[in-house]
PDB file of C-alpha atoms in Angstrom:
ATOM      1  CA  UNK U   1     -23.149  -9.655 -10.460  1.00  0.00           C
ATOM      2  CA  UNK U   2     -23.878  -8.772 -14.082  1.00  0.00           C
ATOM      3  CA  UNK U   3     -21.097  -7.499 -16.499  1.00  0.00           C
ATOM      4  CA  UNK U   4     -21.909  -4.182 -17.226  1.00  0.00           C
ATOM      5  CA  UNK U   5     -19.286  -3.743 -20.496  1.00  0.00           C
ATOM      6  CA  UNK U   6     -18.366  -7.249 -22.215  1.00  0.00           C
ATOM      7  CA  UNK U   7     -15.743  -7.466 -25.144  1.00  0.00           C
ATOM      8  CA  UNK U   8     -16.237 -10.556 -27.017  1.00  0.00           C
ATOM      9  CA  UNK U   9     -12.774 -11.270 -30.260  1.00  0.00           C
ATOM     10  CA  UNK U  10     -12.484  -8.165 -31.095  1.00  0.00           C
ATOM     11  CA  UNK U  11     -10.019  -7.159 -33.278  1.00  0.00           C
ATOM     12  CA  UNK U  12      -9.118  -3.522 -35.165  1.00  0.00           C
ATOM     13  CA  UNK U  13      -6.690  -2.856 -37.612  1.00  0.00           C
ATOM     14  CA  UNK U  14      -5.884   0.742 -39.238  1.00  0.00           C
ATOM     15  CA  UNK U  15      -5.407  -0.394 -43.535  1.00  0.00           C
ATOM     16  CA  UNK U  16      -3.008  -3.083 -43.442  1.00  0.00           C
ATOM     17  CA  UNK U  17      -1.559  -2.473 -39.480  1.00  0.00           C
ATOM     18  CA  UNK U  18      -3.174  -4.984 -37.682  1.00  0.00           C
ATOM     19  CA  UNK U  19      -3.615  -3.467 -34.310  1.00  0.00           C
ATOM     20  CA  UNK U  20      -5.432  -5.681 -31.536  1.00  0.00           C
ATOM     21  CA  UNK U  21      -6.039  -9.198 -31.707  1.00  0.00           C
ATOM     22  CA  UNK U  22      -9.300 -11.345 -31.229  1.00  0.00           C
ATOM     23  CA  UNK U  23      -9.997  -8.690 -27.071  1.00  0.00           C
ATOM     24  CA  UNK U  24     -11.603 -10.247 -24.313  1.00  0.00           C
ATOM     25  CA  UNK U  25     -12.698  -8.793 -21.725  1.00  0.00           C
ATOM     26  CA  UNK U  26     -14.798  -7.706 -19.321  1.00  0.00           C
ATOM     27  CA  UNK U  27     -16.367  -5.920 -16.844  1.00  0.00           C
ATOM     28  CA  UNK U  28     -18.636  -6.241 -13.900  1.00  0.00           C
ATOM     29  CA  UNK U  29     -21.019  -3.873 -12.368  1.00  0.00           C
ATOM     30  CA  UNK U  30     -19.510  -1.831  -9.049  1.00  0.00           C
ATOM     31  CA  UNK U  31     -16.205  -3.156 -10.156  1.00  0.00           C
ATOM     32  CA  UNK U  32     -13.007  -1.161 -10.931  1.00  0.00           C
ATOM     33  CA  UNK U  33     -10.687  -2.807 -14.146  1.00  0.00           C
ATOM     34  CA  UNK U  34      -7.505  -2.113 -15.294  1.00  0.00           C
ATOM     35  CA  UNK U  35      -5.644  -2.338 -18.642  1.00  0.00           C
ATOM     36  CA  UNK U  36      -1.783  -2.058 -18.155  1.00  0.00           C
ATOM     37  CA  UNK U  37       0.503  -2.360 -20.884  1.00  0.00           C
ATOM     38  CA  UNK U  38       3.901  -0.154 -22.393  1.00  0.00           C
ATOM     39  CA  UNK U  39       2.593   2.328 -25.196  1.00  0.00           C
ATOM     40  CA  UNK U  40       2.021   1.908 -29.193  1.00  0.00           C
ATOM     41  CA  UNK U  41      -0.318  -1.574 -27.909  1.00  0.00           C
ATOM     42  CA  UNK U  42      -3.434  -0.442 -28.544  1.00  0.00           C
ATOM     43  CA  UNK U  43      -4.721   0.753 -25.173  1.00  0.00           C
ATOM     44  CA  UNK U  44      -5.917   3.963 -26.676  1.00  0.00           C
ATOM     45  CA  UNK U  45      -7.769   2.390 -29.870  1.00  0.00           C
ATOM     46  CA  UNK U  46      -9.354  -0.376 -27.303  1.00  0.00           C
ATOM     47  CA  UNK U  47     -11.204   2.478 -26.104  1.00  0.00           C
ATOM     48  CA  UNK U  48     -12.293   4.195 -29.015  1.00  0.00           C
ATOM     49  CA  UNK U  49     -13.674   1.524 -29.728  1.00  0.00           C
ATOM     50  CA  UNK U  50     -15.746   1.099 -27.180  1.00  0.00           C
ATOM     51  CA  UNK U  51     -17.249   4.690 -26.389  1.00  0.00           C
ATOM     52  CA  UNK U  52     -18.026   4.477 -31.003  1.00  0.00           C
ATOM     53  CA  UNK U  53     -15.327   7.148 -31.950  1.00  0.00           C
ATOM     54  CA  UNK U  54     -14.288   4.527 -34.278  1.00  0.00           C
ATOM     55  CA  UNK U  55     -16.252   1.859 -36.040  1.00  0.00           C
ATOM     56  CA  UNK U  56     -16.510  -1.359 -34.901  1.00  0.00           C
ATOM     57  CA  UNK U  57     -14.389  -4.074 -37.602  1.00  0.00           C
ATOM     58  CA  UNK U  58     -14.500  -7.684 -35.951  1.00  0.00           C
ATOM     59  CA  UNK U  59     -15.956  -8.844 -32.550  1.00  0.00           C
ATOM     60  CA  UNK U  60     -19.303  -7.734 -29.999  1.00  0.00           C
ATOM     61  CA  UNK U  61     -19.003  -4.899 -27.672  1.00  0.00           C
ATOM     62  CA  UNK U  62     -21.654  -5.716 -25.112  1.00  0.00           C
ATOM     63  CA  UNK U  63     -23.275  -2.342 -22.701  1.00  0.00           C
ATOM     64  CA  UNK U  64     -25.253  -3.040 -20.021  1.00  0.00           C
ATOM     65  CA  UNK U  65     -26.010  -6.753 -22.408  1.00  0.00           C
ATOM     66  CA  UNK U  66     -26.642  -4.944 -24.943  1.00  0.00           C
ATOM     67  CA  UNK U  67     -24.857  -4.607 -28.707  1.00  0.00           C
ATOM     68  CA  UNK U  68     -25.984  -1.090 -29.252  1.00  0.00           C
ATOM     69  CA  UNK U  69     -22.585   0.221 -27.396  1.00  0.00           C
ATOM     70  CA  UNK U  70     -22.402   3.755 -28.946  1.00  0.00           C
ATOM     71  CA  UNK U  71     -23.155   6.530 -26.742  1.00  0.00           C
ATOM     72  CA  UNK U  72     -23.063   4.263 -23.245  1.00  0.00           C
ATOM     73  CA  UNK U  73     -19.926   5.136 -21.714  1.00  0.00           C
ATOM     74  CA  UNK U  74     -19.042   8.117 -19.896  1.00  0.00           C
ATOM     75  CA  UNK U  75     -15.576   8.740 -21.746  1.00  0.00           C
ATOM     76  CA  UNK U  76     -12.347  11.125 -19.722  1.00  0.00           C
ATOM     77  CA  UNK U  77      -8.656  11.550 -20.989  1.00  0.00           C
ATOM     78  CA  UNK U  78      -6.002  12.654 -19.667  1.00  0.00           C
ATOM     79  CA  UNK U  79      -6.573  16.268 -20.088  1.00  0.00           C
ATOM     80  CA  UNK U  80      -9.433  17.495 -17.883  1.00  0.00           C
ATOM     81  CA  UNK U  81     -10.285  19.277 -20.494  1.00  0.00           C
ATOM     82  CA  UNK U  82     -12.763  22.033 -18.732  1.00  0.00           C
ATOM     83  CA  UNK U  83     -13.561  25.119 -21.123  1.00  0.00           C
ATOM     84  CA  UNK U  84     -11.415  27.766 -19.094  1.00  0.00           C
ATOM     85  CA  UNK U  85     -14.429  30.829 -19.906  1.00  0.00           C
ATOM     86  CA  UNK U  86     -17.022  29.072 -17.670  1.00  0.00           C
ATOM     87  CA  UNK U  87     -16.702  28.166 -14.129  1.00  0.00           C
ATOM     88  CA  UNK U  88     -16.344  24.885 -12.174  1.00  0.00           C
ATOM     89  CA  UNK U  89     -19.732  24.784 -11.260  1.00  0.00           C
ATOM     90  CA  UNK U  90     -21.234  25.696 -15.372  1.00  0.00           C
ATOM     91  CA  UNK U  91     -18.509  22.777 -16.328  1.00  0.00           C
ATOM     92  CA  UNK U  92     -20.203  20.560 -14.092  1.00  0.00           C
ATOM     93  CA  UNK U  93     -23.547  21.059 -15.218  1.00  0.00           C
ATOM     94  CA  UNK U  94     -22.419  20.912 -18.982  1.00  0.00           C
ATOM     95  CA  UNK U  95     -23.467  17.331 -19.786  1.00  0.00           C
ATOM     96  CA  UNK U  96     -27.138  17.687 -18.040  1.00  0.00           C
ATOM     97  CA  UNK U  97     -27.282  20.976 -20.277  1.00  0.00           C
ATOM     98  CA  UNK U  98     -26.665  18.861 -23.266  1.00  0.00           C
ATOM     99  CA  UNK U  99     -29.346  16.771 -22.417  1.00  0.00           C
ATOM    100  CA  UNK U 100     -31.351  19.437 -22.101  1.00  0.00           C
ATOM    101  CA  UNK U 101     -32.145  19.661 -18.554  1.00  0.00           C
ATOM    102  CA  UNK U 102     -33.720  22.612 -17.465  1.00  0.00           C
ATOM    103  CA  UNK U 103     -30.249  25.014 -15.727  1.00  0.00           C
ATOM    104  CA  UNK U 104     -31.836  25.671 -13.094  1.00  0.00           C
ATOM    105  CA  UNK U 105     -32.507  21.660 -12.275  1.00  0.00           C
ATOM    106  CA  UNK U 106     -28.982  21.178 -13.390  1.00  0.00           C
ATOM    107  CA  UNK U 107     -27.354  23.841 -11.123  1.00  0.00           C
ATOM    108  CA  UNK U 108     -28.689  22.706  -7.812  1.00  0.00           C
ATOM    109  CA  UNK U 109     -27.629  18.935  -9.218  1.00  0.00           C
ATOM    110  CA  UNK U 110     -24.186  20.505  -9.649  1.00  0.00           C
ATOM    111  CA  UNK U 111     -24.479  22.612  -6.915  1.00  0.00           C
ATOM    112  CA  UNK U 112     -25.375  19.598  -4.940  1.00  0.00           C
ATOM    113  CA  UNK U 113     -22.377  17.290  -5.513  1.00  0.00           C
ATOM    114  CA  UNK U 114     -19.796  19.392  -5.712  1.00  0.00           C
ATOM    115  CA  UNK U 115     -20.671  20.423  -1.447  1.00  0.00           C
ATOM    116  CA  UNK U 116     -21.054  16.803  -0.866  1.00  0.00           C
ATOM    117  CA  UNK U 117     -17.095  16.265  -2.529  1.00  0.00           C
ATOM    118  CA  UNK U 118     -16.333  19.096  -0.173  1.00  0.00           C
ATOM    119  CA  UNK U 119     -15.787  21.222  -3.182  1.00  0.00           C
ATOM    120  CA  UNK U 120     -18.834  24.191  -3.095  1.00  0.00           C
ATOM    121  CA  UNK U 121     -16.153  26.584  -2.344  1.00  0.00           C
ATOM    122  CA  UNK U 122     -14.967  26.061  -5.657  1.00  0.00           C
ATOM    123  CA  UNK U 123     -18.022  26.863  -7.753  1.00  0.00           C
ATOM    124  CA  UNK U 124     -17.670  30.018  -8.998  1.00  0.00           C
ATOM    125  CA  UNK U 125     -14.085  29.974  -9.588  1.00  0.00           C
ATOM    126  CA  UNK U 126     -12.591  29.301 -12.760  1.00  0.00           C
ATOM    127  CA  UNK U 127     -10.581  26.612 -13.544  1.00  0.00           C
ATOM    128  CA  UNK U 128      -7.248  28.489 -14.750  1.00  0.00           C
ATOM    129  CA  UNK U 129      -7.779  29.301 -10.180  1.00  0.00           C
ATOM    130  CA  UNK U 130      -7.524  25.342  -9.258  1.00  0.00           C
ATOM    131  CA  UNK U 131      -4.689  22.925  -8.649  1.00  0.00           C
ATOM    132  CA  UNK U 132      -4.162  20.070 -10.964  1.00  0.00           C
ATOM    133  CA  UNK U 133      -5.948  17.716  -8.534  1.00  0.00           C
ATOM    134  CA  UNK U 134      -8.413  20.314  -8.077  1.00  0.00           C
ATOM    135  CA  UNK U 135      -9.327  20.639 -11.761  1.00  0.00           C
ATOM    136  CA  UNK U 136      -8.953  17.117 -11.970  1.00  0.00           C
ATOM    137  CA  UNK U 137     -11.735  16.531  -9.163  1.00  0.00           C
ATOM    138  CA  UNK U 138     -13.957  18.941 -11.275  1.00  0.00           C
ATOM    139  CA  UNK U 139     -13.203  16.998 -14.782  1.00  0.00           C
ATOM    140  CA  UNK U 140     -14.380  13.602 -13.036  1.00  0.00           C
ATOM    141  CA  UNK U 141     -18.007  14.745 -11.133  1.00  0.00           C
ATOM    142  CA  UNK U 142     -17.857  16.582 -15.150  1.00  0.00           C
ATOM    143  CA  UNK U 143     -17.837  13.371 -16.534  1.00  0.00           C
ATOM    144  CA  UNK U 144     -20.045  11.466 -13.632  1.00  0.00           C
ATOM    145  CA  UNK U 145     -22.660  14.196 -15.093  1.00  0.00           C
ATOM    146  CA  UNK U 146     -23.268  12.285 -18.208  1.00  0.00           C
ATOM    147  CA  UNK U 147     -25.075   9.595 -16.447  1.00  0.00           C
ATOM    148  CA  UNK U 148     -23.562   6.475 -17.659  1.00  0.00           C
ATOM    149  CA  UNK U 149     -23.292   2.928 -16.484  1.00  0.00           C
ATOM    150  CA  UNK U 150     -19.625   2.447 -17.207  1.00  0.00           C
ATOM    151  CA  UNK U 151     -16.420   4.580 -16.811  1.00  0.00           C
ATOM    152  CA  UNK U 152     -13.676   4.931 -19.362  1.00  0.00           C
ATOM    153  CA  UNK U 153     -10.783   6.115 -17.386  1.00  0.00           C
ATOM    154  CA  UNK U 154      -7.784   7.026 -20.217  1.00  0.00           C
ATOM    155  CA  UNK U 155      -4.476   7.466 -18.137  1.00  0.00           C
ATOM    156  CA  UNK U 156      -6.677  10.029 -16.351  1.00  0.00           C
ATOM    157  CA  UNK U 157      -4.186  10.652 -13.462  1.00  0.00           C
ATOM    158  CA  UNK U 158      -0.634  10.507 -15.393  1.00  0.00           C
ATOM    159  CA  UNK U 159      -0.234  14.564 -15.453  1.00  0.00           C
ATOM    160  CA  UNK U 160       0.066  14.788 -11.651  1.00  0.00           C
ATOM    161  CA  UNK U 161       1.935  14.506  -9.768  1.00  0.00           C
ATOM    162  CA  UNK U 162       3.422  11.692  -7.365  1.00  0.00           C
ATOM    163  CA  UNK U 163       1.791  13.000  -4.430  1.00  0.00           C
ATOM    164  CA  UNK U 164      -1.912  14.614  -6.009  1.00  0.00           C
ATOM    165  CA  UNK U 165      -1.993  11.421  -7.776  1.00  0.00           C
ATOM    166  CA  UNK U 166      -2.558   8.702  -4.426  1.00  0.00           C
ATOM    167  CA  UNK U 167      -4.622  12.308  -2.555  1.00  0.00           C
ATOM    168  CA  UNK U 168      -6.829  11.501  -5.692  1.00  0.00           C
ATOM    169  CA  UNK U 169      -6.473   7.874  -5.800  1.00  0.00           C
ATOM    170  CA  UNK U 170      -7.852   7.491  -2.748  1.00  0.00           C
ATOM    171  CA  UNK U 171     -11.033  10.236  -3.857  1.00  0.00           C
ATOM    172  CA  UNK U 172     -11.783   8.722  -6.816  1.00  0.00           C
ATOM    173  CA  UNK U 173     -12.236   5.262  -5.205  1.00  0.00           C
ATOM    174  CA  UNK U 174     -15.061   7.493  -2.610  1.00  0.00           C
ATOM    175  CA  UNK U 175     -16.525   8.995  -5.194  1.00  0.00           C
ATOM    176  CA  UNK U 176     -16.908   5.147  -7.019  1.00  0.00           C
ATOM    177  CA  UNK U 177     -18.046   3.602  -3.782  1.00  0.00           C
ATOM    178  CA  UNK U 178     -20.407   6.561  -2.738  1.00  0.00           C
ATOM    179  CA  UNK U 179     -22.116   6.610  -6.317  1.00  0.00           C
ATOM    180  CA  UNK U 180     -21.352   3.070  -7.087  1.00  0.00           C
ATOM    181  CA  UNK U 181     -19.880   3.613 -10.581  1.00  0.00           C
ATOM    182  CA  UNK U 182     -18.052   0.739 -12.831  1.00  0.00           C
ATOM    183  CA  UNK U 183     -14.836   1.672 -13.983  1.00  0.00           C
ATOM    184  CA  UNK U 184     -12.566   0.203 -16.735  1.00  0.00           C
ATOM    185  CA  UNK U 185      -9.216   1.977 -17.039  1.00  0.00           C
ATOM    186  CA  UNK U 186      -5.706   2.312 -18.471  1.00  0.00           C
ATOM    187  CA  UNK U 187      -2.756   2.787 -17.420  1.00  0.00           C
ATOM    188  CA  UNK U 188       0.865   2.989 -17.855  1.00  0.00           C
ATOM    189  CA  UNK U 189       1.062   2.796 -13.850  1.00  0.00           C
ATOM    190  CA  UNK U 190       1.427  -0.670 -12.197  1.00  0.00           C
ATOM    191  CA  UNK U 191       1.312   0.396  -9.382  1.00  0.00           C
ATOM    192  CA  UNK U 192      -2.362   2.721  -9.810  1.00  0.00           C
ATOM    193  CA  UNK U 193      -3.517  -0.009 -11.747  1.00  0.00           C
ATOM    194  CA  UNK U 194      -2.927  -2.507  -8.215  1.00  0.00           C
ATOM    195  CA  UNK U 195      -4.037  -0.009  -5.833  1.00  0.00           C
ATOM    196  CA  UNK U 196      -7.453   1.246  -7.279  1.00  0.00           C
ATOM    197  CA  UNK U 197      -7.970  -2.306  -9.315  1.00  0.00           C
ATOM    198  CA  UNK U 198      -9.972  -5.671  -8.538  1.00  0.00           C
ATOM    199  CA  UNK U 199      -9.229  -7.221 -11.506  1.00  0.00           C
ATOM    200  CA  UNK U 200      -6.087  -5.900 -14.320  1.00  0.00           C
ATOM    201  CA  UNK U 201      -5.511  -7.047 -17.670  1.00  0.00           C
ATOM    202  CA  UNK U 202      -2.661  -7.378 -19.431  1.00  0.00           C
ATOM    203  CA  UNK U 203      -2.485  -5.738 -23.106  1.00  0.00           C
ATOM    204  CA  UNK U 204       1.329  -7.149 -25.341  1.00  0.00           C
ATOM    205  CA  UNK U 205       2.704  -8.031 -28.102  1.00  0.00           C
ATOM    206  CA  UNK U 206       2.010  -5.980 -31.881  1.00  0.00           C
ATOM    207  CA  UNK U 207      -1.490  -6.596 -32.901  1.00  0.00           C
ATOM    208  CA  UNK U 208      -2.322  -5.678 -29.132  1.00  0.00           C
ATOM    209  CA  UNK U 209      -3.763  -9.165 -26.978  1.00  0.00           C
ATOM    210  CA  UNK U 210      -4.116  -9.686 -23.794  1.00  0.00           C
ATOM    211  CA  UNK U 211      -2.082 -12.092 -22.523  1.00  0.00           C
ATOM    212  CA  UNK U 212      -3.258 -12.047 -19.300  1.00  0.00           C
ATOM    213  CA  UNK U 213      -5.690 -11.359 -15.925  1.00  0.00           C
ATOM    214  CA  UNK U 214      -4.976 -11.138 -13.307  1.00  0.00           C
ATOM    215  CA  UNK U 215      -6.890 -11.162 -10.039  1.00  0.00           C
ATOM    216  CA  UNK U 216      -6.024  -8.370  -6.540  1.00  0.00           C
ATOM    217  CA  UNK U 217      -6.640  -9.689  -3.456  1.00  0.00           C
ATOM    218  CA  UNK U 218      -5.526  -7.665  -0.860  1.00  0.00           C
ATOM    219  CA  UNK U 219      -5.477  -8.744   2.717  1.00  0.00           C
ATOM    220  CA  UNK U 220      -5.967  -6.368   5.047  1.00  0.00           C
ATOM    221  CA  UNK U 221      -4.259  -8.875   7.776  1.00  0.00           C
ATOM    222  CA  UNK U 222      -0.791  -8.653   6.127  1.00  0.00           C
ATOM    223  CA  UNK U 223       1.060  -6.469   5.429  1.00  0.00           C
ATOM    224  CA  UNK U 224      -0.548  -4.446   2.519  1.00  0.00           C
ATOM    225  CA  UNK U 225       2.219  -3.289   0.514  1.00  0.00           C
ATOM    226  CA  UNK U 226       4.304  -6.316   0.402  1.00  0.00           C
ATOM    227  CA  UNK U 227       1.238  -7.638  -1.638  1.00  0.00           C
ATOM    228  CA  UNK U 228       0.975  -4.900  -3.672  1.00  0.00           C
ATOM    229  CA  UNK U 229       5.060  -5.732  -4.126  1.00  0.00           C
ATOM    230  CA  UNK U 230       4.313  -9.170  -4.778  1.00  0.00           C
ATOM    231  CA  UNK U 231       2.088  -8.390  -7.363  1.00  0.00           C
ATOM    232  CA  UNK U 232       3.554  -5.348  -9.229  1.00  0.00           C
ATOM    233  CA  UNK U 233       6.732  -7.819  -9.290  1.00  0.00           C
ATOM    234  CA  UNK U 234       4.417 -10.411 -10.871  1.00  0.00           C
ATOM    235  CA  UNK U 235       2.711  -7.534 -13.586  1.00  0.00           C
ATOM    236  CA  UNK U 236       6.225  -6.724 -14.530  1.00  0.00           C
ATOM    237  CA  UNK U 237       7.866 -10.727 -15.114  1.00  0.00           C
ATOM    238  CA  UNK U 238       4.664 -11.042 -17.114  1.00  0.00           C
ATOM    239  CA  UNK U 239       5.269  -8.471 -19.812  1.00  0.00           C
ATOM    240  CA  UNK U 240       8.967  -8.744 -19.452  1.00  0.00           C
ATOM    241  CA  UNK U 241       9.523  -5.415 -17.786  1.00  0.00           C
ATOM    242  CA  UNK U 242      13.629  -5.128 -15.753  1.00  0.00           C
TER     243      UNK U 242
END
């Protein structure tokens, strides 16, 4: 399976303050990879570099085997950033309108995907009429509509309550399977990373560096909760968290 995203020897500083040091990670096609770490270790800086929001200083960022990486990812932040004055369908099709797709065709595609995920009853509603979980679903679908080969999710589920978050995790895994999404997730929630991911990178220290890569392999024939707890203890131990 090819590597959709590959980062080699990436370092970054704000002035004299080093933020990231020699980052080497990759994400394969259709894979979901998480980066976990405490606040201030450079997770969001890393995403801003991949997305081209910050200018790369050293190292390589390769997307689909090309160094021309700027504008090649779909990036979703913790806040859903839906436009309150636009209906759900108009929010969803916004990436297509930006890409100068005919509005009628864009609306047809937007309605199709909302129906596909049982959200058609929200088509003509406004964001303020939706729950937090539904808003995030709409925001994730809008992110998909940018038609990029890799999703960057920056704490995309952290604002939700525990029950809604679990529901949305399962929903996103269905979305990932349906559309063969390749995803890089930033999270401080270790349980979330274990549930969603194929692999986990642990980012620690200052400047931030990758100190461990963990492959998540869950045997469905054994106790799944016990296996996840084992991974959680391993990660906490590596991060020196009691």
